[in-house]
Coordinates of C-alpha atoms in Angstrom, one line a residue:
Chain A
X46 CA 156.7 77.9 17.8
X47 CA 156.2 76.3 21.2
X48 CA 159.0 74.6 23.1
X49 CA 159.7 70.9 22.5
X50 CA 157.5 68.7 24.6
X51 CA 158.9 67.7 28.0
X52 CA 159.6 63.9 28.2
X53 CA 161.1 64.2 31.6
X54 CA 159.3 62.6 34.5
X55 CA 159.8 61.9 38.2
X56 CA 159.2 58.8 40.4
X57 CA 159.5 60.1 44.0
X58 CA 162.9 61.6 44.1
X59 CA 164.1 59.9 41.0
X60 CA 164.4 62.3 38.0
X61 CA 164.3 60.7 34.6
X62 CA 165.2 62.4 31.4
X63 CA 162.9 60.0 29.6
X64 CA 159.8 58.2 30.9
X65 CA 161.2 54.8 29.9
X66 CA 162.7 52.1 32.2
X67 CA 164.3 48.9 30.9
X68 CA 162.7 46.0 32.8
X69 CA 164.7 44.1 35.3
X70 CA 166.2 41.0 33.9
X71 CA 165.5 42.1 30.3
X72 CA 168.3 44.4 29.7
X73 CA 171.3 42.9 31.5
X74 CA 173.5 45.7 32.8
X75 CA 173.0 47.9 29.8
X76 CA 176.4 46.9 28.4
X77 CA 174.9 44.0 26.5
X78 CA 172.5 46.3 24.5
X79 CA 174.9 49.3 24.2
X80 CA 176.1 48.3 20.6
X81 CA 172.5 48.3 19.4
X82 CA 170.7 51.0 21.4
X83 CA 171.5 54.5 22.5
X84 CA 171.4 54.3 26.3
X85 CA 171.4 58.1 26.6
X86 CA 167.9 58.0 25.1
X87 CA 166.3 55.9 27.9
X88 CA 165.3 56.9 31.4
X89 CA 166.7 54.1 33.5
X90 CA 167.9 50.5 33.4
X91 CA 166.5 48.3 36.2
X92 CA 169.2 45.8 36.9
X93 CA 168.6 42.1 37.3
X94 CA 167.5 41.3 40.8
X95 CA 170.1 40.5 43.4
X96 CA 169.6 38.4 46.5
X97 CA 171.6 38.1 49.7
X98 CA 173.1 34.7 48.8
X99 CA 174.2 33.6 45.3
X100 CA 171.6 31.8 43.2
X101 CA 172.3 29.4 40.3
X102 CA 168.9 29.9 38.9
X103 CA 166.7 27.3 37.2
X104 CA 167.6 24.5 35.0
X105 CA 167.0 24.9 31.2
X106 CA 165.0 25.4 29.2
X107 CA 164.4 28.8 30.8
X108 CA 162.6 30.5 27.8
X109 CA 159.7 29.3 25.7
X110 CA 158.2 31.5 23.0
X111 CA 154.4 31.5 23.0
X112 CA 151.7 33.3 21.0
X113 CA 152.2 37.0 21.4
X114 CA 154.8 36.6 24.1
X115 CA 157.1 34.3 26.0
X116 CA 157.4 32.4 29.2
X117 CA 160.5 32.7 31.2
X118 CA 161.7 31.0 34.3
X119 CA 165.3 32.2 34.9
X120 CA 165.0 31.7 38.6
X121 CA 166.8 34.8 39.9
X122 CA 170.3 33.7 38.8
X123 CA 172.7 36.2 40.4
X124 CA 176.1 36.1 42.1
X125 CA 174.8 37.2 45.5
X126 CA 175.1 40.6 47.2
X127 CA 178.7 40.5 48.3
X128 CA 180.2 39.6 44.9
X129 CA 177.8 42.1 43.3
X130 CA 178.9 45.0 45.4
X131 CA 182.6 44.2 45.3
X132 CA 183.0 43.1 41.7
X133 CA 180.1 44.1 39.5
X134 CA 178.3 47.3 40.5
X135 CA 181.3 49.7 39.9
X136 CA 181.1 48.8 36.2
X137 CA 177.7 50.3 35.9
X138 CA 178.5 53.8 37.2
X139 CA 179.2 55.4 33.8
X140 CA 176.0 54.5 32.0
X141 CA 174.4 57.6 30.4
X142 CA 171.1 56.9 32.1
X143 CA 169.8 56.2 35.6
X144 CA 170.5 52.8 37.2
X145 CA 167.9 51.2 39.4
X146 CA 168.9 48.3 41.7
X147 CA 166.5 45.4 42.0
X148 CA 166.2 43.5 45.3
X149 CA 164.7 40.1 45.7
X150 CA 164.6 38.0 48.9
X151 CA 163.1 35.2 50.9
X152 CA 162.4 36.9 54.2
X153 CA 161.6 40.5 55.3
X154 CA 165.1 40.6 56.7
X155 CA 166.7 39.6 53.4
X156 CA 165.0 42.5 51.6
X157 CA 166.1 45.1 54.2
X158 CA 169.6 43.7 54.3
X159 CA 170.1 43.8 50.5
X160 CA 168.2 47.1 50.1
X161 CA 170.3 48.9 52.6
X162 CA 173.6 47.9 51.1
X163 CA 172.6 48.3 47.5
X164 CA 171.0 51.7 48.1
X165 CA 174.1 53.0 49.9
X166 CA 176.0 52.7 46.6
X167 CA 176.4 55.9 44.5
X168 CA 175.8 54.0 41.2
X169 CA 172.3 53.2 42.4
X170 CA 169.7 56.0 41.8
X171 CA 166.7 54.1 43.1
X172 CA 165.6 50.6 44.4
X173 CA 163.0 48.3 42.9
X174 CA 161.7 45.8 45.4
X175 CA 160.9 42.6 43.5
X176 CA 158.3 41.1 45.7
X177 CA 156.7 39.3 42.9
X178 CA 159.1 36.9 41.1
X179 CA 156.9 34.0 40.1
X180 CA 159.7 31.7 39.1
X181 CA 161.4 30.5 42.2
X182 CA 160.5 27.4 44.0
X183 CA 160.7 28.8 47.5
X184 CA 157.6 31.0 47.2
X185 CA 159.3 34.1 45.9
X186 CA 155.9 35.5 45.0
X187 CA 154.5 35.0 48.5
X188 CA 155.4 38.6 49.5
X189 CA 153.8 40.3 46.6
X190 CA 150.6 38.2 46.9
X191 CA 149.9 39.1 50.5
X192 CA 149.1 42.7 51.2
X193 CA 150.3 42.6 54.9
X194 CA 153.6 40.8 53.9
X195 CA 154.2 43.3 51.2
X196 CA 153.7 46.1 53.8
X197 CA 156.2 44.4 56.1
X198 CA 158.8 44.2 53.3
X199 CA 158.3 47.8 52.2
X200 CA 158.4 49.1 55.7
X201 CA 161.6 47.2 56.5
X202 CA 163.3 48.4 53.2
X203 CA 162.0 52.0 53.7
X204 CA 163.8 52.2 57.1
X205 CA 167.1 51.5 55.3
X206 CA 167.2 54.2 52.7
X207 CA 165.9 57.6 51.5
X208 CA 166.4 56.7 47.9
X209 CA 163.3 56.2 45.8
X210 CA 161.6 52.8 46.5
X211 CA 159.7 51.2 43.6
X212 CA 157.6 48.2 44.6
X213 CA 157.0 45.8 41.7
X214 CA 153.5 44.2 42.0
X215 CA 152.3 40.8 40.9
X216 CA 149.2 40.4 38.7
X217 CA 148.7 37.0 40.2
X218 CA 146.4 38.2 42.9
X219 CA 142.7 38.5 43.5
X220 CA 142.8 42.3 44.0
X221 CA 146.0 44.2 43.1
X222 CA 144.5 47.4 44.5
X223 CA 144.8 46.0 48.1
X224 CA 148.5 45.2 47.6
X225 CA 149.1 48.6 46.0
X226 CA 147.4 50.4 48.9
X227 CA 149.5 48.6 51.5
X228 CA 152.7 49.2 49.6
X229 CA 151.9 52.9 49.4
X230 CA 151.0 53.2 53.1
X231 CA 154.2 51.3 54.1
X232 CA 156.3 54.0 52.4
X233 CA 156.7 53.0 48.7
X234 CA 157.6 56.0 46.5
X235 CA 156.3 54.3 43.3
X236 CA 154.7 51.1 42.1
X237 CA 155.8 49.0 39.1
X238 CA 152.7 47.4 37.6
X239 CA 152.9 44.5 36.5
X240 CA 155.3 41.7 36.9
X241 CA 154.8 38.6 34.7
X242 CA 151.6 36.5 34.7
X243 CA 152.1 32.8 35.7
X244 CA 151.9 30.3 32.9
X245 CA 152.9 26.9 31.6
X246 CA 153.5 25.3 28.2
X247 CA 153.7 21.6 27.5
X248 CA 155.5 19.8 24.6
X249 CA 152.9 17.5 23.2
X250 CA 155.6 15.3 21.5
X251 CA 157.4 14.5 24.7
X252 CA 154.5 15.2 27.1
X253 CA 156.9 17.2 29.2
X254 CA 156.6 20.8 30.4
X255 CA 158.5 23.1 28.1
X256 CA 160.2 25.0 30.9
X257 CA 162.8 23.3 33.2
X258 CA 161.0 25.0 36.1
X259 CA 157.6 23.7 34.8
X260 CA 155.9 27.1 35.3
X261 CA 157.1 30.5 34.4
X262 CA 156.2 34.1 33.9
X263 CA 154.3 35.2 30.7
X264 CA 155.4 38.5 29.2
X265 CA 154.9 40.3 25.9
X266 CA 151.8 41.7 24.2
X267 CA 149.8 38.8 25.4
X268 CA 149.6 40.3 28.8
X269 CA 149.2 44.0 27.8
X270 CA 145.4 44.3 28.4
X271 CA 145.9 42.7 31.8
X272 CA 148.6 45.3 32.6
X273 CA 146.6 48.3 31.3
X274 CA 143.7 47.4 33.6
X275 CA 146.0 46.8 36.5
X276 CA 147.6 50.2 36.0
X277 CA 144.1 51.8 35.7
X278 CA 142.8 50.2 38.8
X279 CA 145.9 50.9 40.9
X280 CA 145.9 54.5 39.7
X281 CA 142.4 55.0 41.1
X282 CA 143.6 53.6 44.4
X283 CA 147.0 55.2 45.2
X284 CA 148.5 58.7 45.0
X285 CA 152.1 57.6 44.3
X286 CA 153.4 57.3 40.7
X287 CA 153.1 54.1 38.7
X288 CA 155.6 52.5 36.2
X289 CA 153.3 50.8 33.7
X290 CA 154.7 47.7 32.1
X291 CA 153.5 44.6 30.3
X292 CA 153.9 44.0 26.6
X293 CA 154.7 47.6 25.5
X294 CA 156.2 47.6 22.0
X295 CA 154.9 50.7 20.3
X296 CA 153.9 54.4 20.9
X297 CA 150.3 53.3 20.9
X298 CA 151.0 50.8 23.7
X299 CA 152.9 53.4 25.7
X300 CA 150.0 55.9 25.3
X301 CA 147.6 53.3 26.7
X302 CA 149.6 53.0 29.9
X303 CA 150.0 56.8 30.3
X304 CA 146.3 57.3 29.8
X305 CA 145.6 54.6 32.3
X306 CA 147.6 56.4 34.9
X307 CA 151.3 55.5 34.5
X308 CA 153.9 58.2 35.1
X309 CA 156.6 56.2 33.4
X310 CA 156.7 53.0 31.4
X311 CA 159.0 50.0 31.4
X312 CA 160.0 48.0 28.4
X313 CA 161.2 44.4 28.7
X314 CA 160.4 41.7 26.2
X315 CA 160.2 44.2 23.3
X316 CA 163.9 44.6 23.6
X317 CA 164.1 40.9 22.4
X318 CA 162.1 41.9 19.3
X319 CA 164.1 44.9 18.4
X320 CA 166.6 46.8 20.6
X321 CA 165.7 50.1 18.8
X322 CA 162.2 50.0 20.3
X323 CA 162.8 52.1 23.4
X324 CA 164.4 55.0 21.4
X325 CA 161.7 54.7 18.7
X326 CA 159.0 55.1 21.4
X327 CA 160.4 58.3 22.9
X328 CA 161.0 59.8 19.5
X329 CA 157.4 59.1 18.5
X330 CA 156.1 60.2 21.9
X331 CA 157.7 63.5 21.5
X332 CA 156.2 63.9 18.0
X333 CA 152.8 62.9 19.3
X334 CA 152.9 65.4 22.1
X335 CA 154.1 68.2 19.8
X336 CA 151.4 67.3 17.2
X337 CA 148.7 67.7 19.8
X338 CA 150.2 70.8 21.3
X339 CA 150.8 69.1 24.7
X340 CA 153.6 70.3 27.0
X341 CA 154.6 67.0 28.3
X342 CA 153.6 63.5 29.4
X343 CA 151.9 65.1 32.4
X344 CA 149.1 66.0 30.0
X345 CA 148.5 62.3 29.3
X346 CA 148.8 60.7 32.7
X347 CA 145.5 59.2 33.9
X348 CA 143.4 61.0 31.3
X349 CA 141.6 57.9 30.2
X350 CA 138.5 58.9 32.0
X351 CA 138.0 62.4 30.7
X352 CA 135.2 62.8 28.1
X353 CA 134.1 59.2 28.5
X354 CA 130.4 58.6 28.8
X355 CA 129.7 56.5 31.8
X356 CA 126.8 54.1 32.3
X357 CA 125.5 56.6 34.8
X358 CA 125.3 59.4 32.2
X359 CA 123.4 57.2 29.8
X360 CA 120.9 56.5 32.5
X361 CA 120.3 60.2 32.8
X362 CA 119.8 60.5 29.1
X363 CA 117.2 57.7 29.1
X364 CA 115.4 59.4 32.0
Chain B
X265 CA 187.9 29.9 20.9
X266 CA 187.8 33.1 18.9
X267 CA 188.0 36.2 21.0
X268 CA 184.8 38.1 21.5
X269 CA 184.8 41.5 19.9
X270 CA 181.9 43.8 20.0
X271 CA 181.7 44.9 16.4
X272 CA 178.1 44.1 16.0
X273 CA 175.3 46.4 15.2
X274 CA 171.8 46.7 13.7
X275 CA 172.0 46.1 10.0
X276 CA 169.1 47.3 7.7
X277 CA 169.4 44.8 4.8
X278 CA 167.4 44.0 1.7
X279 CA 166.6 40.4 0.6
X280 CA 168.4 39.9 -2.7
X281 CA 167.7 36.2 -3.2
X282 CA 165.5 33.5 -1.7
X283 CA 166.1 29.8 -2.4
X284 CA 163.9 26.9 -1.2
X285 CA 166.5 24.1 -0.6
X286 CA 163.8 21.6 0.4
X287 CA 160.3 21.7 1.7
X288 CA 160.5 24.1 4.7
X289 CA 164.2 24.9 4.2
X290 CA 165.1 28.3 3.0
X291 CA 168.4 30.2 2.2
X292 CA 167.7 33.9 2.4
X293 CA 170.4 36.0 0.9
X294 CA 170.8 39.6 2.1
X295 CA 172.5 42.7 0.7
X296 CA 174.7 43.3 3.7
X297 CA 178.2 44.3 2.8
X298 CA 179.3 45.2 6.4
X299 CA 177.8 42.1 7.9
X300 CA 179.4 39.9 5.2
X301 CA 182.8 41.5 5.8
X302 CA 182.9 41.1 9.6
X303 CA 181.1 37.8 10.2
X304 CA 183.3 35.0 11.4
X305 CA 182.5 31.3 10.9
X306 CA 179.9 30.1 13.4
X307 CA 178.5 33.5 14.2
X308 CA 174.7 34.2 14.0
X309 CA 172.3 37.2 13.8
X310 CA 169.1 38.0 15.5
X311 CA 166.6 38.5 12.6
X312 CA 164.0 41.1 13.6
X313 CA 160.5 40.0 12.4
X314 CA 159.1 42.6 10.0
X315 CA 155.8 42.5 11.8
X316 CA 157.5 43.2 15.1
X317 CA 155.0 40.8 16.5
X318 CA 157.4 38.3 18.1
X319 CA 160.9 38.0 19.5
X320 CA 163.8 38.1 17.0
X321 CA 165.0 34.8 15.8
X322 CA 168.6 33.6 16.1
X323 CA 169.8 32.4 12.6
X324 CA 173.3 31.2 11.6
X325 CA 175.1 33.2 9.0
X326 CA 175.5 30.4 6.4
X327 CA 177.5 32.1 3.7
X328 CA 179.2 35.4 3.0
X329 CA 180.3 36.4 -0.4
X330 CA 181.4 40.0 -1.2
X331 CA 178.4 42.2 -0.4
X332 CA 176.0 39.4 0.5
X333 CA 175.4 37.3 3.6
X334 CA 172.9 34.5 3.6
X335 CA 170.9 32.8 6.4
X336 CA 169.8 29.2 6.1
X337 CA 166.9 28.1 8.3
X338 CA 164.2 25.5 8.7
X339 CA 160.6 26.7 9.0
X340 CA 159.6 25.4 12.4
X341 CA 157.0 27.8 13.6
X342 CA 155.4 31.2 13.3
X343 CA 158.6 33.2 13.6
X344 CA 160.5 31.3 10.9
X345 CA 157.3 31.2 8.7
X346 CA 157.2 34.9 8.7
X347 CA 160.8 35.2 7.7
X348 CA 160.4 32.5 5.0
X349 CA 157.7 34.6 3.4
X350 CA 160.1 37.4 2.6
X351 CA 160.8 37.9 -1.1
X352 CA 163.7 39.7 -3.0
X353 CA 163.4 43.4 -2.5
X354 CA 161.8 43.0 1.0
X355 CA 163.6 44.6 4.0
X356 CA 165.0 42.5 6.8
X357 CA 166.8 44.1 9.7
X358 CA 169.3 41.9 11.7
X359 CA 171.3 42.4 14.8
X360 CA 174.8 41.0 14.6
X361 CA 177.1 39.3 14.0
X362 CA 176.8 37.7 17.4
X363 CA 178.5 35.0 19.4
X364 CA 182.1 33.8 19.4
X365 CA 182.2 31.5 16.4
X366 CA 184.5 28.6 15.7
X367 CA 188.3 28.7 16.1
X368 CA 189.5 27.8 12.7
X369 CA 193.1 28.8 13.4
X370 CA 194.3 25.7 15.3
X371 CA 196.5 24.4 12.5
X372 CA 194.7 21.0 12.4
X373 CA 195.5 19.1 9.1
X374 CA 192.5 16.8 9.3
X375 CA 189.2 18.2 10.4
X376 CA 185.9 16.4 10.8
X377 CA 182.8 18.7 10.6
X378 CA 179.7 17.0 12.0
X379 CA 176.4 18.6 11.1
X380 CA 172.9 17.4 11.9
X381 CA 169.8 18.8 10.2
X382 CA 169.7 22.6 10.4
X383 CA 173.1 22.5 12.1
X384 CA 174.5 22.6 8.5
X385 CA 173.8 26.3 8.5
X386 CA 176.6 27.0 11.0
X387 CA 179.4 25.1 9.4
X388 CA 179.9 26.2 5.8
X389 CA 182.1 29.2 6.6
X390 CA 184.1 27.0 8.9
X391 CA 184.5 24.4 6.2
X392 CA 185.8 27.1 3.8
X393 CA 188.2 28.4 6.4
X394 CA 189.7 25.0 7.2
X395 CA 190.0 24.2 3.5
X396 CA 191.7 27.6 2.9
X397 CA 194.1 26.8 5.6
X398 CA 195.1 23.6 3.8
X399 CA 193.3 21.0 6.0
X400 CA 191.6 17.9 4.8
X401 CA 188.0 18.5 5.7
X402 CA 185.4 15.7 5.9
X403 CA 181.8 16.7 6.4
X404 CA 179.8 14.1 8.4
X405 CA 176.3 15.2 7.5
X406 CA 173.1 13.6 8.8
X407 CA 169.4 14.3 8.4
X408 CA 166.1 12.6 8.6
X409 CA 165.8 12.0 4.8
X410 CA 167.8 12.6 1.6
X411 CA 165.7 15.6 0.8
X412 CA 166.8 17.3 4.1
X413 CA 170.5 16.8 3.4
X414 CA 170.4 20.2 1.8
X415 CA 173.3 21.7 -0.1
X416 CA 175.8 18.9 0.4
X417 CA 177.1 19.6 -3.1
X418 CA 178.1 23.1 -1.9
X419 CA 180.4 21.5 0.6
X420 CA 181.9 19.2 -2.0
X421 CA 182.4 22.2 -4.3
X422 CA 184.2 23.9 -1.3
X423 CA 186.6 21.1 -1.2
X424 CA 185.1 18.8 1.5
X425 CA 184.9 15.0 1.4
X426 CA 181.3 14.0 2.2
X427 CA 180.1 11.2 4.6
X428 CA 176.3 11.1 4.6
X429 CA 173.7 9.3 6.8
X430 CA 169.9 9.5 7.0
X431 CA 167.4 8.2 9.5
X432 CA 165.6 6.3 6.7
X433 CA 168.5 5.3 4.6
X434 CA 167.4 7.4 1.6
X435 CA 170.9 8.8 1.2
X436 CA 174.2 7.6 2.7
X437 CA 174.0 5.0 5.4
X438 CA 170.9 4.4 7.5
X439 CA 171.5 5.6 11.1
X440 CA 173.2 8.4 13.0
X441 CA 176.0 10.3 11.5
X442 CA 177.9 10.1 14.8
X443 CA 178.1 6.4 14.3
X444 CA 180.0 6.9 11.1
X445 CA 182.4 9.2 12.9
X446 CA 183.5 6.4 15.1
X447 CA 184.2 4.1 12.1
X448 CA 186.2 6.5 10.0
X449 CA 189.9 7.4 10.5
X450 CA 190.4 9.6 13.5
X451 CA 190.5 13.3 12.7
X452 CA 192.8 15.8 14.5
X453 CA 190.0 18.1 15.3
X454 CA 186.2 18.1 15.3
X455 CA 183.7 20.9 14.7
X456 CA 180.0 20.2 15.2
X457 CA 176.5 21.7 15.1
X458 CA 173.2 20.0 15.4
X459 CA 170.6 18.8 17.8
X460 CA 171.7 18.4 21.4
X461 CA 171.6 14.6 21.5
X462 CA 174.0 14.6 18.5
X463 CA 176.3 17.1 20.1
X464 CA 176.4 15.0 23.3
X465 CA 177.3 12.0 21.2
X466 CA 180.1 14.0 19.4
X467 CA 181.4 15.0 22.8
X468 CA 181.6 11.4 24.0
X469 CA 183.3 10.3 20.8
X470 CA 185.8 13.2 21.0
X471 CA 186.7 12.2 24.5
X472 CA 187.2 8.6 23.5
X473 CA 189.3 9.6 20.5
X474 CA 191.2 12.3 22.6
X475 CA 190.4 14.8 19.9
X476 CA 189.5 18.5 20.6
X477 CA 185.9 19.2 19.6
X478 CA 184.1 22.5 19.2
X479 CA 180.4 22.3 19.6
X480 CA 177.9 25.0 18.5
X481 CA 175.1 24.6 20.9
X482 CA 171.4 24.9 20.4
X483 CA 169.2 26.6 23.1
X484 CA 166.1 28.8 23.1
X485 CA 167.2 32.4 23.2
X486 CA 165.5 35.3 24.8
X487 CA 167.4 38.5 23.9
X488 CA 170.2 36.8 22.1
X489 CA 172.8 39.4 23.2
X490 CA 173.6 38.3 26.8
X491 CA 171.1 40.4 28.7
X492 CA 168.5 37.9 30.0
X493 CA 170.4 34.7 31.0
X494 CA 167.7 32.6 29.4
X495 CA 170.1 30.4 27.4
X496 CA 172.7 29.0 29.8
X497 CA 174.8 25.9 29.8
X498 CA 176.9 24.6 32.7
X499 CA 180.7 24.7 31.9
X500 CA 183.9 24.3 33.9
X501 CA 184.8 27.2 36.0
X502 CA 188.4 27.2 34.7
X503 CA 187.2 27.6 31.1
X504 CA 188.3 30.7 29.4
X505 CA 184.7 31.1 28.5
X506 CA 183.4 31.0 32.1
X507 CA 181.7 34.4 32.7
X508 CA 182.9 36.4 35.7
X509 CA 179.2 37.0 36.4
X510 CA 177.7 35.1 38.0
X511 CA 179.9 32.6 40.0
X512 CA 177.0 30.7 41.6
X513 CA 177.8 27.0 42.0
X514 CA 176.2 23.8 41.0
X515 CA 177.4 20.3 42.1
X516 CA 180.5 21.7 43.7
X517 CA 182.8 24.6 43.1
X518 CA 183.9 23.9 39.6
X519 CA 180.8 24.5 37.5
X520 CA 179.3 27.8 36.3
X521 CA 176.6 28.8 33.9
X522 CA 177.7 30.4 30.6
X523 CA 175.3 32.1 28.2
X524 CA 175.1 30.2 24.9
X525 CA 174.4 33.5 23.1
X526 CA 177.2 35.5 24.6
X527 CA 180.1 33.2 25.8
X528 CA 179.1 30.7 23.0
X529 CA 177.4 29.5 21.0
X530 CA 180.6 27.5 20.4
X531 CA 182.2 25.7 23.4
X532 CA 185.0 23.1 23.8
X533 CA 183.3 19.8 24.4
X534 CA 185.7 18.9 27.2
X535 CA 184.8 22.1 29.1
X536 CA 181.0 21.5 29.1
X537 CA 179.5 20.1 32.3
X538 CA 176.0 19.3 30.9

């Protein structure tokens, strides 16, 4: 009998007992889901993004359910860094999983300022740079859509901490590979691929946009194929690990992301369907690996190419 | 408001009965002894879609009787259509009970319950609690048509006096039920659930009458458990329901956003700043 498969994984210096992160803004501080989910069976919670100054967030409605997913436009509601450090963060120190801080900003200096202070706290195991929030009026997504601006933000944040830096990339770009490459070269330890896809819904009774913010970010299974391709393409481009995310609800979904090249996965909207999903995925993943005699998720990562006939090979056959 | 206790969990239940109360209105009764025992008036559950193909749906716990809890809902889209298709013997998992619920302990002797449309689903347990406490309870119940005034007799059986109104005059008076509230003798306390325009009208009337009013708000939920901040409402910072997180301000220093799912769904009308 071989040993149980190894579900542990590593993002830069961040060791995770399980390859599952709970997406920023989708899991609160963990406390909200603790009555319904075993937090010791997840890898990490990515906290809601914090900014230098307090933000009220967008007007309501902030959520619209759409086919195979949902649009959200929360608008980075958060109490600001000072309040967060003084009155919130200490409460999260006893979670039975890793805690990743998420940083958002409106200037390169903002990112560096918040990153430095957040990363200095012992509760925080790693930092996610949210350079790709599509839901704030003042061009919050600008950084993530511009490879050179992304590089500036990552370089500035990198200079403030040795903790693992995860850069969350936007799918709302012409070529995500260019942004990924810049982020890597600027010092990112890992990339989160992808953030939400921009979208809009209109109420045909009232002729008004359904979201208070007019536009929002689409998540859920509707965006999964977009995310799988993004992970696959980024994995061909960079050497740093990737956190695959976008509509993951089942073991099968998770496997797609590992095979496309993800080293870990992030679960967001699926927690709104059923809070037991993250634990179910790791349980089924372990059984899947054991059933195939695989030692760990390392045997899955980026294996989507192997054994595939390429157009080139067919050409040869025809010759 | 009732104090928030975290006694909720995920309940694997079986559908024991399904009643169509009108076209597109369903009461789904579940075998759920624990849920039935711990649910307070005005609380809700997140019903997990059996297909797992969509977000869970927030549904009021309508009735609890010994080992059973029932959910009353209108079929408004794909998610409720899927739930409405369940039959006795089918499994339905729910997360809950969630939310603060109504405070039925105030000692009011004369309570007006105002319900509009599907809002009726949130107030039956409250009606029973007030009647049990010895209060006179009047149900002001409005809907589009007579057919959609579902289950009014159940409230009468529970000891409520009924005041009805419909948009088309097919039952009770034609017009808004809130208009009737202004013409009837003043209650000591108001409890209301229904569409937002109705709740705003109730809040105005309660202010004019100088009567405390508890409103169960309607808002689109994301997670339903407080994790996503998708369902917020502005309230007075001094409210006992104001969350410590976050304190960001709007229109001055006295307003904060509370989560309808977590700090609510029931709020004191005079504390809302909507």
